[in-house]
Amino acid sequence: MRRTASAFSLLTLGLGAFLLALAPLLAWYVEPRAERTPLDVDTTTVFTGTGSYFDTGAVRTVHGRRITVTRQVRGDVAAGEKSGRAVWDVATSVDTDATLPASDPHDALQWTRERWVTDRATNAPVHCCGEQPSFAGEAYLKFPFDVQKRAYRWWDNTLGATVTLSYRGTKRVQGHEGYRFTGTVPATRTGSRLVPGAIVGQPKRNQVLAEEWYANHGIELVADPKTGRIVYAAIGPRKTLRAPGAAKDAVVLLDSERIAFTPATQRQQVALARNDSGRLHLLGTTLPLAAGAAGLALAALGAVLVVRGRGGRGRSDGSGPSNPDSSPTVLEPSTM
Protein backbone atom coordinates (compact mmCIF):
# COMPACT_ATOMS: atom_id res chain seq x y z
CA MET A 1 0.00 0.00 0.00
CA ARG A 2 1.19 3.59 -0.74
CA ARG A 3 1.26 5.90 2.29
CA THR A 4 -0.67 9.22 2.06
CA ALA A 5 0.17 12.70 3.41
CA SER A 6 -1.33 13.59 6.77
CA ALA A 7 -3.97 16.27 7.23
CA PHE A 8 -1.51 18.27 9.34
CA SER A 9 1.09 18.41 6.55
CA LEU A 10 -1.50 19.51 3.99
CA LEU A 11 -2.85 22.15 6.38
CA THR A 12 0.66 23.47 7.04
CA LEU A 13 1.43 23.66 3.31
CA GLY A 14 -1.89 25.40 2.57
CA LEU A 15 -1.45 27.95 5.34
CA GLY A 16 2.05 28.75 4.12
CA ALA A 17 0.80 29.28 0.57
CA PHE A 18 -1.98 31.53 1.87
CA LEU A 19 0.44 33.72 3.83
CA LEU A 20 2.79 33.99 0.85
CA ALA A 21 -0.12 35.22 -1.27
CA LEU A 22 -1.32 37.57 1.51
CA ALA A 23 2.03 39.38 1.92
CA PRO A 24 2.10 41.14 -1.49
CA LEU A 25 -1.66 41.70 -1.29
CA LEU A 26 -1.21 43.71 1.92
CA ALA A 27 1.70 45.73 0.56
CA TRP A 28 0.43 46.44 -2.96
CA TYR A 29 -3.34 46.44 -2.61
CA VAL A 30 -4.57 46.91 0.96
CA GLU A 31 -2.08 49.55 2.18
CA PRO A 32 -2.46 51.92 -0.83
CA ARG A 33 -6.24 51.78 -0.40
CA ALA A 34 -5.88 52.56 3.29
CA GLU A 35 -4.20 55.87 2.33
CA ARG A 36 -7.40 57.87 2.39
CA THR A 37 -8.10 61.26 3.94
CA PRO A 38 -10.52 60.69 6.86
CA LEU A 39 -14.12 61.86 6.70
CA ASP A 40 -14.69 62.35 10.43
CA VAL A 41 -11.83 64.73 11.20
CA ASP A 42 -12.36 67.06 14.18
CA THR A 43 -9.25 69.02 15.15
CA THR A 44 -8.39 72.47 16.44
CA THR A 45 -4.97 74.05 15.85
CA VAL A 46 -3.73 77.21 17.56
CA PHE A 47 -1.05 79.66 16.38
CA THR A 48 0.39 82.44 18.54
CA GLY A 49 2.82 85.27 17.92
CA THR A 50 3.47 88.96 18.43
CA GLY A 51 2.70 91.73 16.00
CA SER A 52 0.64 94.79 15.07
CA TYR A 53 -3.03 95.24 14.29
CA PHE A 54 -5.51 98.05 13.72
CA ASP A 55 -7.41 98.80 16.91
CA THR A 56 -10.89 99.95 15.89
CA GLY A 57 -11.51 101.38 19.36
CA ALA A 58 -8.41 103.55 19.30
CA VAL A 59 -8.69 104.06 15.52
CA ARG A 60 -4.99 103.42 15.08
CA THR A 61 -2.49 100.61 14.65
CA VAL A 62 -1.05 99.24 17.90
CA HIS A 63 2.21 97.33 18.07
CA GLY A 64 3.88 94.57 20.06
CA ARG A 65 0.63 92.79 20.92
CA ARG A 66 -0.08 89.09 21.15
CA ILE A 67 -2.04 87.63 18.23
CA THR A 68 -3.77 84.24 18.31
CA VAL A 69 -5.04 82.33 15.29
CA THR A 70 -7.43 79.45 15.96
CA ARG A 71 -8.44 77.05 13.21
CA GLN A 72 -11.13 74.42 13.69
CA VAL A 73 -11.60 71.68 11.09
CA ARG A 74 -14.63 69.40 11.14
CA GLY A 75 -15.54 66.77 8.60
CA ASP A 76 -19.03 66.66 7.12
CA VAL A 77 -19.37 62.87 7.32
CA ALA A 78 -22.78 62.70 5.62
CA ALA A 79 -21.60 64.76 2.64
CA GLY A 80 -18.37 62.77 2.50
CA GLU A 81 -20.08 59.39 2.45
CA LYS A 82 -22.53 60.56 -0.20
CA SER A 83 -19.88 62.06 -2.50
CA GLY A 84 -16.92 59.80 -1.75
CA ARG A 85 -14.84 62.93 -1.11
CA ALA A 86 -13.32 64.45 2.01
CA VAL A 87 -15.60 67.37 2.90
CA TRP A 88 -14.12 69.57 5.63
CA ASP A 89 -15.63 72.73 7.13
CA VAL A 90 -12.95 75.16 8.32
CA ALA A 91 -13.47 78.10 10.70
CA THR A 92 -10.52 80.44 11.30
CA SER A 93 -10.42 83.34 13.73
CA VAL A 94 -7.68 85.90 14.38
CA ASP A 95 -7.91 87.28 17.91
CA THR A 96 -6.25 89.70 20.27
CA ASP A 97 -6.13 89.24 24.02
CA ALA A 98 -9.23 91.45 24.21
CA THR A 99 -11.33 89.09 22.07
CA LEU A 100 -10.24 85.80 23.67
CA PRO A 101 -12.23 83.85 24.52
CA ALA A 102 -14.80 85.14 22.05
CA SER A 103 -18.45 84.32 22.72
CA ASP A 104 -19.24 85.48 19.20
CA PRO A 105 -16.64 84.74 16.49
CA HIS A 106 -17.67 87.92 14.70
CA ASP A 107 -16.04 89.86 17.57
CA ALA A 108 -12.66 88.54 16.44
CA LEU A 109 -10.13 90.68 14.60
CA GLN A 110 -10.81 88.47 11.59
CA TRP A 111 -13.11 85.49 11.12
CA THR A 112 -13.66 83.28 8.05
CA ARG A 113 -15.50 80.10 7.13
CA GLU A 114 -14.45 77.79 4.31
CA ARG A 115 -15.54 74.44 2.89
CA TRP A 116 -12.63 72.41 1.61
CA VAL A 117 -13.38 69.36 -0.60
CA THR A 118 -10.62 67.01 -1.73
CA ASP A 119 -10.03 63.68 -3.40
CA ARG A 120 -9.39 61.29 -0.52
CA ALA A 121 -6.51 59.52 -2.29
CA THR A 122 -4.65 62.37 -4.05
CA ASN A 123 -5.58 65.39 -1.87
CA ALA A 124 -6.43 67.29 -5.07
CA PRO A 125 -9.24 69.86 -4.74
CA VAL A 126 -12.64 68.69 -5.96
CA HIS A 127 -15.17 71.29 -7.02
CA CYS A 128 -18.38 69.94 -5.56
CA CYS A 129 -20.42 69.64 -2.38
CA GLY A 130 -20.72 73.37 -1.73
CA GLU A 131 -16.99 74.07 -1.85
CA GLN A 132 -16.34 77.70 -0.88
CA PRO A 133 -14.22 79.34 -2.11
CA SER A 134 -12.87 77.51 -5.15
CA PHE A 135 -9.43 76.11 -4.28
CA ALA A 136 -6.44 75.01 -6.32
CA GLY A 137 -2.98 73.56 -5.73
CA GLU A 138 -1.64 70.44 -4.03
CA ALA A 139 -1.61 71.29 -0.33
CA TYR A 140 -3.61 73.35 2.12
CA LEU A 141 -4.74 71.72 5.35
CA LYS A 142 -2.45 68.77 4.60
CA PHE A 143 -0.03 67.47 2.01
CA PRO A 144 -0.72 64.41 -0.16
CA PHE A 145 0.22 60.97 1.20
CA ASP A 146 3.85 59.91 0.69
CA VAL A 147 5.24 63.45 0.58
CA GLN A 148 8.06 63.93 -1.91
CA LYS A 149 11.21 66.01 -1.60
CA ARG A 150 10.13 68.65 -4.13
CA ALA A 151 8.30 71.95 -4.36
CA TYR A 152 4.53 71.97 -3.76
CA ARG A 153 1.81 74.48 -4.69
CA TRP A 154 0.21 75.54 -1.39
CA TRP A 155 -3.13 77.35 -1.36
CA ASP A 156 -3.06 80.69 0.48
CA ASN A 157 -6.67 81.64 1.13
CA THR A 158 -5.87 85.28 1.95
CA LEU A 159 -4.01 85.63 -1.33
CA GLY A 160 -6.66 83.68 -3.21
CA ALA A 161 -3.99 81.83 -5.16
CA THR A 162 -1.27 79.21 -4.78
CA VAL A 163 2.20 79.84 -3.37
CA THR A 164 5.21 77.70 -4.28
CA LEU A 165 6.76 76.13 -1.19
CA SER A 166 10.26 74.75 -1.69
CA TYR A 167 11.63 71.65 0.04
CA ARG A 168 14.21 72.65 2.65
CA GLY A 169 15.29 69.35 4.18
CA THR A 170 14.03 67.74 7.35
CA LYS A 171 13.11 69.18 10.76
CA ARG A 172 12.30 67.49 14.06
CA VAL A 173 9.12 68.61 15.80
CA GLN A 174 8.54 67.27 19.31
CA GLY A 175 10.93 64.42 18.48
CA HIS A 176 9.19 63.55 15.18
CA GLU A 177 11.04 64.10 11.89
CA GLY A 178 9.16 65.71 9.01
CA TYR A 179 9.81 67.37 5.67
CA ARG A 180 10.22 71.16 5.83
CA PHE A 181 8.82 73.52 3.18
CA THR A 182 9.14 77.31 3.03
CA GLY A 183 8.00 80.21 0.88
CA THR A 184 7.06 83.90 0.88
CA VAL A 185 4.38 86.09 -0.66
CA PRO A 186 5.35 89.50 -2.10
CA ALA A 187 3.00 92.42 -1.56
CA THR A 188 -0.04 91.77 -3.75
CA ARG A 189 -3.31 93.60 -4.15
CA THR A 190 -6.15 91.31 -3.07
CA GLY A 191 -9.26 93.52 -3.17
CA SER A 192 -10.80 96.77 -1.99
CA ARG A 193 -12.67 98.09 1.03
CA LEU A 194 -14.80 101.16 1.69
CA VAL A 195 -13.26 103.07 4.61
CA PRO A 196 -13.24 106.64 5.99
CA GLY A 197 -10.84 108.77 3.98
CA ALA A 198 -8.91 109.81 7.10
CA ILE A 199 -7.69 106.25 7.61
CA VAL A 200 -5.77 106.24 4.33
CA GLY A 201 -4.53 109.81 4.54
CA GLN A 202 -7.39 111.55 2.72
CA PRO A 203 -9.28 113.38 5.51
CA LYS A 204 -11.25 115.57 3.13
CA ARG A 205 -13.09 112.55 1.75
CA ASN A 206 -15.77 110.89 3.84
CA GLN A 207 -15.48 107.47 2.17
CA VAL A 208 -12.70 106.02 0.08
CA LEU A 209 -12.56 102.68 -1.76
CA ALA A 210 -9.16 101.75 -0.37
CA GLU A 211 -6.98 99.01 -1.86
CA GLU A 212 -6.34 95.91 0.24
CA TRP A 213 -2.80 94.52 0.04
CA TYR A 214 -1.38 91.30 1.42
CA ALA A 215 2.10 89.86 1.87
CA ASN A 216 3.62 87.05 3.90
CA HIS A 217 7.05 87.43 5.48
CA GLY A 218 7.52 83.68 5.56
CA ILE A 219 5.55 80.44 5.41
CA GLU A 220 7.06 77.35 7.05
CA LEU A 221 5.32 73.99 7.06
CA VAL A 222 6.64 70.67 8.36
CA ALA A 223 4.75 67.63 7.06
CA ASP A 224 4.79 64.01 8.17
CA PRO A 225 6.39 62.16 5.22
CA LYS A 226 3.91 59.28 5.18
CA THR A 227 0.53 60.88 5.88
CA GLY A 228 1.11 64.48 4.77
CA ARG A 229 -0.27 65.76 8.07
CA ILE A 230 1.18 69.17 9.02
CA VAL A 231 2.93 68.83 12.38
CA TYR A 232 4.30 72.38 12.46
CA ALA A 233 3.19 75.59 10.76
CA ALA A 234 4.34 79.20 10.93
CA ILE A 235 3.17 82.21 8.93
CA GLY A 236 4.06 85.90 8.75
CA PRO A 237 0.97 87.72 7.46
CA ARG A 238 0.90 91.41 6.60
CA LYS A 239 -2.39 93.06 5.59
CA THR A 240 -2.54 96.76 4.78
CA LEU A 241 -4.69 99.44 3.14
CA ARG A 242 -3.58 101.94 0.51
CA ALA A 243 -5.25 104.97 -0.93
CA PRO A 244 -6.47 104.35 -4.49
CA GLY A 245 -3.50 104.28 -6.83
CA ALA A 246 -0.95 104.84 -4.03
CA ALA A 247 2.42 103.08 -4.05
CA LYS A 248 2.77 102.89 -0.26
CA ASP A 249 0.76 101.45 2.61
CA ALA A 250 -1.40 103.96 4.45
CA VAL A 251 -2.41 101.81 7.41
CA VAL A 252 -1.47 98.40 8.79
CA LEU A 253 -4.42 96.11 9.55
CA LEU A 254 -2.35 93.10 10.65
CA ASP A 255 1.37 92.45 10.66
CA SER A 256 3.47 89.77 12.33
CA GLU A 257 6.86 88.37 11.44
CA ARG A 258 5.92 84.95 12.80
CA ILE A 259 2.80 83.29 14.15
CA ALA A 260 3.38 79.59 14.82
CA PHE A 261 1.80 76.43 16.23
CA THR A 262 1.78 76.39 20.00
CA PRO A 263 3.71 73.54 21.70
CA ALA A 264 0.39 71.91 22.64
CA THR A 265 -0.75 71.95 19.01
CA GLN A 266 2.60 70.54 17.89
CA ARG A 267 2.26 67.63 20.32
CA GLN A 268 -1.31 66.99 19.20
CA GLN A 269 -0.38 66.96 15.51
CA VAL A 270 2.67 64.77 16.06
CA ALA A 271 0.58 62.23 18.02
CA LEU A 272 -2.00 62.08 15.22
CA ALA A 273 0.71 61.73 12.57
CA ARG A 274 2.46 58.93 14.44
CA ASN A 275 -0.79 57.08 14.96
CA ASP A 276 -1.82 57.32 11.30
CA SER A 277 1.62 56.57 9.85
CA GLY A 278 2.03 53.66 12.31
CA ARG A 279 -1.13 52.01 10.99
CA LEU A 280 -0.02 52.47 7.39
CA HIS A 281 3.46 51.12 8.20
CA LEU A 282 1.84 48.10 9.84
CA LEU A 283 -0.24 47.35 6.74
CA GLY A 284 2.44 48.17 4.19
CA THR A 285 5.62 46.84 5.81
CA THR A 286 5.36 44.99 9.13
CA LEU A 287 2.49 42.62 8.31
CA PRO A 288 3.68 41.82 4.75
CA LEU A 289 7.18 40.96 5.99
CA ALA A 290 5.83 38.86 8.85
CA ALA A 291 3.33 37.10 6.58
CA GLY A 292 6.00 36.45 3.96
CA ALA A 293 8.50 35.02 6.45
CA ALA A 294 5.90 32.87 8.20
CA GLY A 295 4.44 31.72 4.90
CA LEU A 296 7.84 30.69 3.54
CA ALA A 297 8.65 28.71 6.68
CA LEU A 298 5.27 26.97 6.82
CA ALA A 299 5.26 26.19 3.10
CA ALA A 300 8.72 24.64 3.34
CA LEU A 301 7.76 22.59 6.41
CA GLY A 302 4.50 21.47 4.82
CA ALA A 303 6.26 20.41 1.61
CA VAL A 304 8.76 18.30 3.56
CA LEU A 305 5.98 16.61 5.55
CA VAL A 306 3.98 15.87 2.40
CA VAL A 307 6.99 14.35 0.61
CA ARG A 308 7.85 12.17 3.60
CA GLY A 309 4.24 11.06 3.99
CA ARG A 310 3.98 9.89 0.39
CA GLY A 311 7.41 8.32 -0.01
CA GLY A 312 7.95 4.47 -0.53
CA ARG A 313 5.53 1.48 -0.59
CA GLY A 314 4.04 -0.25 2.44
CA ARG A 315 3.94 -4.05 3.21
CA SER A 316 0.67 -5.73 4.12
CA ASP A 317 1.99 -9.15 5.49
CA GLY A 318 4.99 -7.88 7.44
CA SER A 319 7.36 -10.28 5.52
CA GLY A 320 10.46 -9.24 3.74
CA PRO A 321 10.58 -8.47 0.04
CA SER A 322 9.95 -11.43 -2.32
CA ASN A 323 12.66 -12.72 -4.64
CA PRO A 324 11.33 -13.12 -8.20
CA ASP A 325 14.35 -15.17 -9.28
CA SER A 326 13.89 -17.96 -6.73
CA SER A 327 12.03 -21.13 -7.76
CA PRO A 328 9.44 -22.88 -5.64
CA THR A 329 10.47 -26.09 -3.92
CA VAL A 330 8.80 -29.21 -5.37
CA LEU A 331 8.33 -32.18 -3.11
CA GLU A 332 8.82 -35.54 -4.89
CA PRO A 333 6.55 -38.43 -3.88
CA SER A 334 8.36 -41.08 -1.90
CA THR A 335 8.99 -44.52 -3.50
CA MET A 336 7.22 -47.39 -1.93
PDB file of N, CA, C and O in Angstrom, residues 219-257:
ATOM      1  N   ILE A 219       6.400  81.592   5.135  1.00  0.00           N
ATOM      2  CA  ILE A 219       5.553  80.436   5.415  1.00  0.00           C
ATOM      3  C   ILE A 219       6.472  79.246   5.652  1.00  0.00           C
ATOM      4  O   ILE A 219       7.370  78.982   4.848  1.00  0.00           O
ATOM      5  N   GLU A 220       6.275  78.564   6.752  1.00  0.00           N
ATOM      6  CA  GLU A 220       7.056  77.354   7.047  1.00  0.00           C
ATOM      7  C   GLU A 220       6.095  76.246   7.463  1.00  0.00           C
ATOM      8  O   GLU A 220       5.320  76.410   8.408  1.00  0.00           O
ATOM      9  N   LEU A 221       6.143  75.148   6.748  1.00  0.00           N
ATOM     10  CA  LEU A 221       5.321  73.985   7.065  1.00  0.00           C
ATOM     11  C   LEU A 221       6.214  72.768   7.184  1.00  0.00           C
ATOM     12  O   LEU A 221       7.133  72.574   6.389  1.00  0.00           O
ATOM     13  N   VAL A 222       5.934  71.944   8.191  1.00  0.00           N
ATOM     14  CA  VAL A 222       6.644  70.666   8.357  1.00  0.00           C
ATOM     15  C   VAL A 222       5.591  69.571   8.282  1.00  0.00           C
ATOM     16  O   VAL A 222       4.653  69.548   9.083  1.00  0.00           O
ATOM     17  N   ALA A 223       5.755  68.672   7.311  1.00  0.00           N
ATOM     18  CA  ALA A 223       4.753  67.634   7.061  1.00  0.00           C
ATOM     19  C   ALA A 223       5.295  66.257   7.398  1.00  0.00           C
ATOM     20  O   ALA A 223       6.481  65.963   7.161  1.00  0.00           O
ATOM     21  N   ASP A 224       4.432  65.413   7.945  1.00  0.00           N
ATOM     22  CA  ASP A 224       4.790  64.012   8.169  1.00  0.00           C
ATOM     23  C   ASP A 224       4.976  63.352   6.809  1.00  0.00           C
ATOM     24  O   ASP A 224       4.089  63.426   5.955  1.00  0.00           O
ATOM     25  N   PRO A 225       6.109  62.697   6.555  1.00  0.00           N
ATOM     26  CA  PRO A 225       6.389  62.163   5.216  1.00  0.00           C
ATOM     27  C   PRO A 225       5.377  61.138   4.722  1.00  0.00           C
ATOM     28  O   PRO A 225       5.112  61.072   3.527  1.00  0.00           O
ATOM     29  N   LYS A 226       4.814  60.342   5.606  1.00  0.00           N
ATOM     30  CA  LYS A 226       3.910  59.276   5.178  1.00  0.00           C
ATOM     31  C   LYS A 226       2.489  59.775   4.967  1.00  0.00           C
ATOM     32  O   LYS A 226       1.874  59.507   3.934  1.00  0.00           O
ATOM     33  N   THR A 227       1.943  60.494   5.929  1.00  0.00           N
ATOM     34  CA  THR A 227       0.532  60.877   5.882  1.00  0.00           C
ATOM     35  C   THR A 227       0.284  62.255   5.284  1.00  0.00           C
ATOM     36  O   THR A 227      -0.838  62.561   4.890  1.00  0.00           O
ATOM     37  N   GLY A 228       1.306  63.116   5.246  1.00  0.00           N
ATOM     38  CA  GLY A 228       1.115  64.479   4.772  1.00  0.00           C
ATOM     39  C   GLY A 228       0.532  65.416   5.810  1.00  0.00           C
ATOM     40  O   GLY A 228       0.300  66.596   5.532  1.00  0.00           O
ATOM     41  N   ARG A 229       0.290  64.906   7.013  1.00  0.00           N
ATOM     42  CA  ARG A 229      -0.268  65.763   8.071  1.00  0.00           C
ATOM     43  C   ARG A 229       0.750  66.834   8.456  1.00  0.00           C
ATOM     44  O   ARG A 229       1.939  66.555   8.610  1.00  0.00           O
ATOM     45  N   ILE A 230       0.295  68.067   8.640  1.00  0.00           N
ATOM     46  CA  ILE A 230       1.178  69.166   9.022  1.00  0.00           C
ATOM     47  C   ILE A 230       1.380  69.134  10.537  1.00  0.00           C
ATOM     48  O   ILE A 230       0.427  69.303  11.298  1.00  0.00           O
ATOM     49  N   VAL A 231       2.623  68.915  10.956  1.00  0.00           N
ATOM     50  CA  VAL A 231       2.935  68.829  12.384  1.00  0.00           C
ATOM     51  C   VAL A 231       3.473  70.149  12.923  1.00  0.00           C
ATOM     52  O   VAL A 231       3.563  70.335  14.135  1.00  0.00           O
ATOM     53  N   TYR A 232       3.849  71.050  12.033  1.00  0.00           N
ATOM     54  CA  TYR A 232       4.303  72.381  12.462  1.00  0.00           C
ATOM     55  C   TYR A 232       3.971  73.374  11.349  1.00  0.00           C
ATOM     56  O   TYR A 232       4.153  73.077  10.166  1.00  0.00           O
ATOM     57  N   ALA A 233       3.495  74.543  11.736  1.00  0.00           N
ATOM     58  CA  ALA A 233       3.190  75.588  10.763  1.00  0.00           C
ATOM     59  C   ALA A 233       3.514  76.943  11.360  1.00  0.00           C
ATOM     60  O   ALA A 233       3.282  77.186  12.548  1.00  0.00           O
ATOM     61  N   ALA A 234       4.067  77.815  10.528  1.00  0.00           N
ATOM     62  CA  ALA A 234       4.341  79.196  10.930  1.00  0.00           C
ATOM     63  C   ALA A 234       4.083  80.096   9.729  1.00  0.00           C
ATOM     64  O   ALA A 234       4.416  79.743   8.589  1.00  0.00           O
ATOM     65  N   ILE A 235       3.468  81.247   9.983  1.00  0.00           N
ATOM     66  CA  ILE A 235       3.169  82.206   8.927  1.00  0.00           C
ATOM     67  C   ILE A 235       3.570  83.594   9.389  1.00  0.00           C
ATOM     68  O   ILE A 235       3.728  83.845  10.580  1.00  0.00           O
ATOM     69  N   GLY A 236       3.731  84.510   8.425  1.00  0.00           N
ATOM     70  CA  GLY A 236       4.064  85.896   8.751  1.00  0.00           C
ATOM     71  C   GLY A 236       3.192  86.852   7.961  1.00  0.00           C
ATOM     72  O   GLY A 236       3.672  87.549   7.059  1.00  0.00           O
ATOM     73  N   PRO A 237       1.892  86.923   8.275  1.00  0.00           N
ATOM     74  CA  PRO A 237       0.968  87.722   7.461  1.00  0.00           C
ATOM     75  C   PRO A 237       1.149  89.235   7.650  1.00  0.00           C
ATOM     76  O   PRO A 237       1.459  89.712   8.736  1.00  0.00           O
ATOM     77  N   ARG A 238       0.924  89.943   6.560  1.00  0.00           N
ATOM     78  CA  ARG A 238       0.905  91.415   6.597  1.00  0.00           C
ATOM     79  C   ARG A 238      -0.247  91.881   5.711  1.00  0.00           C
ATOM     80  O   ARG A 238      -0.252  91.650   4.490  1.00  0.00           O
ATOM     81  N   LYS A 239      -1.239  92.542   6.321  1.00  0.00           N
ATOM     82  CA  LYS A 239      -2.392  93.063   5.591  1.00  0.00           C
ATOM     83  C   LYS A 239      -2.443  94.570   5.796  1.00  0.00           C
ATOM     84  O   LYS A 239      -2.377  95.056   6.942  1.00  0.00           O
ATOM     85  N   THR A 240      -2.567  95.303   4.711  1.00  0.00           N
ATOM     86  CA  THR A 240      -2.539  96.763   4.780  1.00  0.00           C
ATOM     87  C   THR A 240      -3.603  97.363   3.861  1.00  0.00           C
ATOM     88  O   THR A 240      -4.197  96.670   3.034  1.00  0.00           O
ATOM     89  N   LEU A 241      -3.820  98.675   4.028  1.00  0.00           N
ATOM     90  CA  LEU A 241      -4.689  99.444   3.135  1.00  0.00           C
ATOM     91  C   LEU A 241      -3.874 100.555   2.498  1.00  0.00           C
ATOM     92  O   LEU A 241      -2.980 101.149   3.121  1.00  0.00           O
ATOM     93  N   ARG A 242      -4.197 100.831   1.234  1.00  0.00           N
ATOM     94  CA  ARG A 242      -3.578 101.942   0.512  1.00  0.00           C
ATOM     95  C   ARG A 242      -4.666 102.815  -0.093  1.00  0.00           C
ATOM     96  O   ARG A 242      -5.744 102.328  -0.458  1.00  0.00           O
ATOM     97  N   ALA A 243      -4.353 104.069  -0.215  1.00  0.00           N
ATOM     98  CA  ALA A 243      -5.253 104.970  -0.933  1.00  0.00           C
ATOM     99  C   ALA A 243      -5.293 104.540  -2.396  1.00  0.00           C
ATOM    100  O   ALA A 243      -4.320 103.963  -2.905  1.00  0.00           O
ATOM    101  N   PRO A 244      -6.381 104.779  -3.087  1.00  0.00           N
ATOM    102  CA  PRO A 244      -6.471 104.352  -4.486  1.00  0.00           C
ATOM    103  C   PRO A 244      -5.296 104.852  -5.324  1.00  0.00           C
ATOM    104  O   PRO A 244      -5.002 106.051  -5.349  1.00  0.00           O
ATOM    105  N   GLY A 245      -4.611 103.919  -5.962  1.00  0.00           N
ATOM    106  CA  GLY A 245      -3.499 104.276  -6.827  1.00  0.00           C
ATOM    107  C   GLY A 245      -2.197 104.579  -6.112  1.00  0.00           C
ATOM    108  O   GLY A 245      -1.178 104.866  -6.763  1.00  0.00           O
ATOM    109  N   ALA A 246      -2.169 104.506  -4.782  1.00  0.00           N
ATOM    110  CA  ALA A 246      -0.951 104.844  -4.033  1.00  0.00           C
ATOM    111  C   ALA A 246       0.069 103.711  -4.109  1.00  0.00           C
ATOM    112  O   ALA A 246      -0.277 102.547  -4.279  1.00  0.00           O
ATOM    113  N   ALA A 247       1.343 104.060  -3.976  1.00  0.00           N
ATOM    114  CA  ALA A 247       2.416 103.078  -4.050  1.00  0.00           C
ATOM    115  C   ALA A 247       2.852 102.598  -2.677  1.00  0.00           C
ATOM    116  O   ALA A 247       3.630 101.644  -2.570  1.00  0.00           O
ATOM    117  N   LYS A 248       2.360 103.252  -1.610  1.00  0.00           N
ATOM    118  CA  LYS A 248       2.775 102.893  -0.259  1.00  0.00           C
ATOM    119  C   LYS A 248       1.564 102.585   0.615  1.00  0.00           C
ATOM    120  O   LYS A 248       0.464 103.080   0.379  1.00  0.00           O
ATOM    121  N   ASP A 249       1.816 101.788   1.658  1.00  0.00           N
ATOM    122  CA  ASP A 249       0.760 101.448   2.612  1.00  0.00           C
ATOM    123  C   ASP A 249       0.382 102.679   3.426  1.00  0.00           C
ATOM    124  O   ASP A 249       1.250 103.444   3.866  1.00  0.00           O
ATOM    125  N   ALA A 250      -0.920 102.850   3.635  1.00  0.00           N
ATOM    126  CA  ALA A 250      -1.404 103.964   4.453  1.00  0.00           C
ATOM    127  C   ALA A 250      -1.670 103.526   5.881  1.00  0.00           C
ATOM    128  O   ALA A 250      -1.482 104.311   6.825  1.00  0.00           O
ATOM    129  N   VAL A 251      -2.115 102.293   6.067  1.00  0.00           N
ATOM    130  CA  VAL A 251      -2.415 101.807   7.407  1.00  0.00           C
ATOM    131  C   VAL A 251      -2.190 100.296   7.444  1.00  0.00           C
ATOM    132  O   VAL A 251      -2.428  99.584   6.467  1.00  0.00           O
ATOM    133  N   VAL A 252      -1.697  99.829   8.586  1.00  0.00           N
ATOM    134  CA  VAL A 252      -1.472  98.396   8.786  1.00  0.00           C
ATOM    135  C   VAL A 252      -2.668  97.803   9.518  1.00  0.00           C
ATOM    136  O   VAL A 252      -3.019  98.251  10.613  1.00  0.00           O
ATOM    137  N   LEU A 253      -3.295  96.799   8.911  1.00  0.00           N
ATOM    138  CA  LEU A 253      -4.418  96.109   9.551  1.00  0.00           C
ATOM    139  C   LEU A 253      -3.925  94.959  10.415  1.00  0.00           C
ATOM    140  O   LEU A 253      -4.460  94.707  11.494  1.00  0.00           O
ATOM    141  N   LEU A 254      -2.907  94.246   9.931  1.00  0.00           N
ATOM    142  CA  LEU A 254      -2.346  93.095  10.650  1.00  0.00           C
ATOM    143  C   LEU A 254      -0.937  92.855  10.141  1.00  0.00           C
ATOM    144  O   LEU A 254      -0.703  92.836   8.928  1.00  0.00           O
ATOM    145  N   ASP A 255      -0.015  92.693  11.070  1.00  0.00           N
ATOM    146  CA  ASP A 255       1.368  92.448  10.656  1.00  0.00           C
ATOM    147  C   ASP A 255       2.099  91.689  11.756  1.00  0.00           C
ATOM    148  O   ASP A 255       2.114  92.112  12.908  1.00  0.00           O
ATOM    149  N   SER A 256       2.660  90.541  11.383  1.00  0.00           N
ATOM    150  CA  SER A 256       3.466  89.766  12.329  1.00  0.00           C
ATOM    151  C   SER A 256       4.553  89.035  11.555  1.00  0.00           C
ATOM    152  O   SER A 256       4.294  88.458  10.496  1.00  0.00           O
ATOM    153  N   GLU A 257       5.762  89.077  12.088  1.00  0.00           N
ATOM    154  CA  GLU A 257       6.865  88.370  11.441  1.00  0.00           C
ATOM    155  C   GLU A 257       6.683  86.858  11.526  1.00  0.00           C
ATOM    156  O   GLU A 257       7.056  86.127  10.626  1.00  0.00           O
TER     157      GLU A 257
END
